[in-house]
Short mmCIF file of the C-alpha atoms (twelve columns), coordinates in Angstrom:
data_MODEL
# 
_entry.id   MODEL 
# 
loop_
_atom_site.group_PDB 
_atom_site.id 
_atom_site.type_symbol 
_atom_site.label_atom_id 
_atom_site.label_alt_id 
_atom_site.label_comp_id 
_atom_site.label_asym_id 
_atom_site.label_seq_id 
_atom_site.Cartn_x 
_atom_site.Cartn_y 
_atom_site.Cartn_z 
_atom_site.pdbx_PDB_model_num 
ATOM 1   C CA . ASN A 1   99.150  125.017 72.684  1 
ATOM 2   C CA . TYR A 2   98.790  126.230 76.297  1 
ATOM 3   C CA . ALA A 3   95.030  125.618 76.371  1 
ATOM 4   C CA . LYS A 4   95.486  121.924 75.557  1 
ATOM 5   C CA . ALA A 5   98.895  121.575 77.285  1 
ATOM 6   C CA . THR A 6   100.384 120.193 74.072  1 
ATOM 7   C CA . VAL A 7   103.416 120.911 71.950  1 
ATOM 8   C CA . GLN A 8   103.991 120.020 68.312  1 
ATOM 9   C CA . ALA A 9   107.143 118.044 67.592  1 
ATOM 10  C CA . LYS A 10  108.542 116.635 64.376  1 
ATOM 11  C CA . VAL A 11  110.011 113.156 64.607  1 
ATOM 12  C CA . ARG A 12  111.870 111.034 62.073  1 
ATOM 13  C CA . ILE A 13  111.359 107.287 62.385  1 
ATOM 14  C CA . GLU A 14  114.504 105.545 61.165  1 
ATOM 15  C CA . GLU A 15  112.939 102.118 60.569  1 
ATOM 16  C CA . PRO A 16  109.150 102.517 60.261  1 
ATOM 17  C CA . ASP A 17  106.932 99.440  60.078  1 
ATOM 18  C CA . GLU A 18  103.419 98.868  58.720  1 
ATOM 19  C CA . HIS A 19  101.801 99.883  62.046  1 
ATOM 20  C CA . LEU A 20  102.992 103.511 61.851  1 
ATOM 21  C CA . ARG A 21  100.192 106.036 61.231  1 
ATOM 22  C CA . VAL A 22  100.567 109.655 60.154  1 
ATOM 23  C CA . ASP A 23  99.321  112.435 62.507  1 
ATOM 24  C CA . GLY A 24  99.138  110.110 65.480  1 
ATOM 25  C CA . ALA A 25  99.399  111.265 69.072  1 
ATOM 26  C CA . ALA A 26  102.358 110.270 71.213  1 
ATOM 27  C CA . GLN A 27  103.433 110.602 74.806  1 
ATOM 28  C CA . VAL A 28  107.009 111.795 75.313  1 
ATOM 29  C CA . GLN A 29  109.226 111.238 78.324  1 
ATOM 30  C CA . PHE A 30  112.424 113.249 78.745  1 
ATOM 31  C CA . LEU A 31  115.258 111.117 80.047  1 
ATOM 32  C CA . SER A 32  117.788 112.398 82.573  1 
ATOM 33  C CA . GLN A 33  120.468 110.133 81.066  1 
ATOM 34  C CA . ASP A 34  121.294 109.359 77.453  1 
ATOM 35  C CA . PRO A 35  120.089 105.759 76.934  1 
ATOM 36  C CA . ARG A 36  123.197 105.041 74.864  1 
ATOM 37  C CA . GLU A 37  125.289 105.709 77.994  1 
ATOM 38  C CA . ALA A 38  123.162 103.483 80.251  1 
ATOM 39  C CA . PRO A 39  124.127 99.829  80.795  1 
ATOM 40  C CA . ALA A 40  122.438 97.344  78.489  1 
ATOM 41  C CA . ALA A 41  119.079 96.074  79.755  1 
ATOM 42  C CA . SER A 42  120.480 92.567  80.054  1 
ATOM 43  C CA . GLN A 43  123.158 93.885  82.433  1 
ATOM 44  C CA . THR A 44  120.821 95.766  84.739  1 
ATOM 45  C CA . ARG A 45  118.556 94.360  87.380  1 
ATOM 46  C CA . PRO A 46  115.020 95.649  87.994  1 
ATOM 47  C CA . THR A 47  114.916 98.457  90.511  1 
ATOM 48  C CA . ILE A 48  112.418 99.306  93.219  1 
ATOM 49  C CA . TRP A 49  111.394 102.955 93.635  1 
ATOM 50  C CA . ILE A 50  109.348 104.133 96.611  1 
ATOM 51  C CA . PRO A 51  108.088 107.547 97.767  1 
ATOM 52  C CA . THR A 52  110.622 109.527 99.822  1 
ATOM 53  C CA . ALA A 53  107.862 109.959 102.444 1 
ATOM 54  C CA . ALA A 54  108.055 106.182 103.049 1 
ATOM 55  C CA . VAL A 55  111.702 106.425 104.117 1 
ATOM 56  C CA . GLN A 56  112.941 107.403 107.564 1 
ATOM 57  C CA . THR A 57  116.403 107.756 109.070 1 
ATOM 58  C CA . GLU A 58  116.869 106.647 112.662 1 
ATOM 59  C CA . ALA A 59  120.250 106.587 114.394 1 
ATOM 60  C CA . GLY A 60  122.066 106.666 111.057 1 
ATOM 61  C CA . GLU A 61  120.004 103.781 109.640 1 
ATOM 62  C CA . THR A 62  117.622 104.173 106.706 1 
ATOM 63  C CA . ILE A 63  114.368 102.309 107.275 1 
ATOM 64  C CA . VAL A 64  110.900 101.680 105.915 1 
ATOM 65  C CA . TYR A 65  107.935 99.938  107.481 1 
ATOM 66  C CA . VAL A 66  106.843 96.810  105.605 1 
ATOM 67  C CA . VAL A 67  103.277 95.619  106.228 1 
ATOM 68  C CA . VAL A 68  103.243 91.984  107.394 1 
ATOM 69  C CA . ASP A 69  100.010 90.450  108.716 1 
ATOM 70  C CA . SER A 70  98.456  93.934  109.109 1 
ATOM 71  C CA . LYS A 71  101.389 95.111  111.261 1 
ATOM 72  C CA . ALA A 72  104.204 97.527  110.457 1 
ATOM 73  C CA . LYS A 73  107.592 95.829  110.529 1 
ATOM 74  C CA . ARG A 74  110.636 98.113  110.806 1 
ATOM 75  C CA . THR A 75  112.944 97.156  107.928 1 
ATOM 76  C CA . PRO A 76  116.418 98.579  107.234 1 
ATOM 77  C CA . ILE A 77  117.152 99.388  103.578 1 
ATOM 78  C CA . ARG A 78  119.995 100.733 101.480 1 
ATOM 79  C CA . THR A 79  119.045 103.499 99.074  1 
ATOM 80  C CA . GLY A 80  120.470 104.809 95.819  1 
ATOM 81  C CA . ARG A 81  119.278 107.596 93.557  1 
ATOM 82  C CA . ASN A 82  116.720 110.160 94.682  1 
ATOM 83  C CA . GLN A 83  114.588 111.611 91.906  1 
ATOM 84  C CA . SER A 84  111.227 113.376 91.581  1 
ATOM 85  C CA . GLY A 85  109.998 112.520 95.083  1 
ATOM 86  C CA . GLN A 86  111.055 108.881 94.735  1 
ATOM 87  C CA . VAL A 87  114.039 106.989 96.128  1 
ATOM 88  C CA . GLU A 88  115.657 103.894 94.648  1 
ATOM 89  C CA . VAL A 89  115.935 100.902 96.987  1 
ATOM 90  C CA . LEU A 90  119.136 98.935  96.407  1 
ATOM 91  C CA . GLN A 91  118.754 96.451  99.242  1 
ATOM 92  C CA . GLY A 92  116.220 95.443  101.891 1 
ATOM 93  C CA . LEU A 93  112.954 95.267  99.917  1 
ATOM 94  C CA . SER A 94  111.552 92.760  97.453  1 
ATOM 95  C CA . ASP A 95  109.182 93.365  94.586  1 
ATOM 96  C CA . GLY A 96  105.549 93.077  95.689  1 
ATOM 97  C CA . GLN A 97  106.025 93.947  99.368  1 
ATOM 98  C CA . THR A 98  103.571 96.447  100.826 1 
ATOM 99  C CA . ILE A 99  105.067 99.400  102.697 1 
ATOM 100 C CA . VAL A 100 103.712 102.275 104.741 1 
ATOM 101 C CA . ALA A 101 103.808 105.021 102.097 1 
ATOM 102 C CA . LYS A 102 103.834 107.958 104.503 1 
ATOM 103 C CA . ILE A 103 105.266 107.221 107.926 1 
ATOM 104 C CA . PRO A 104 103.426 108.974 110.783 1 
ATOM 105 C CA . GLU A 105 105.609 110.478 113.530 1 
ATOM 106 C CA . ALA A 106 104.381 108.022 116.149 1 
ATOM 107 C CA . MET A 107 104.962 104.885 114.024 1 
ATOM 108 C CA . LYS A 108 106.337 101.958 116.022 1 
ATOM 109 C CA . ASP A 109 107.570 98.509  115.057 1 
ATOM 110 C CA . GLY A 110 104.676 96.038  115.315 1 
ATOM 111 C CA . GLN A 111 101.996 98.747  115.193 1 
ATOM 112 C CA . ARG A 112 98.740  97.629  113.577 1 
ATOM 113 C CA . VAL A 113 98.027  99.227  110.168 1 
ATOM 114 C CA . ARG A 114 94.945  99.275  107.925 1 
# 
């Protein structure tokens, strides 16, 4: 249905439980990799994805600016996959750190940020 931006799909649930309701709505996500080919969840570590606009390359080094005490701190990172405007960070950032999401041209290490 173009007006509602919906599509009808028929799904078979292999092991339904008592919580399953008929004619329910669902959100579908198309995967770029077959989950059966991906490593088991217990073997993978959580990944950090950031906007590509937050990443800059200077003199062959990939960097982001991490916000520490309201100042931008130049931080080298190692990146992995690039997908849908996001880049995977393999090394250099920790979960929960705040970064400058879109680096202005004149950004400098130690610059005050809001």
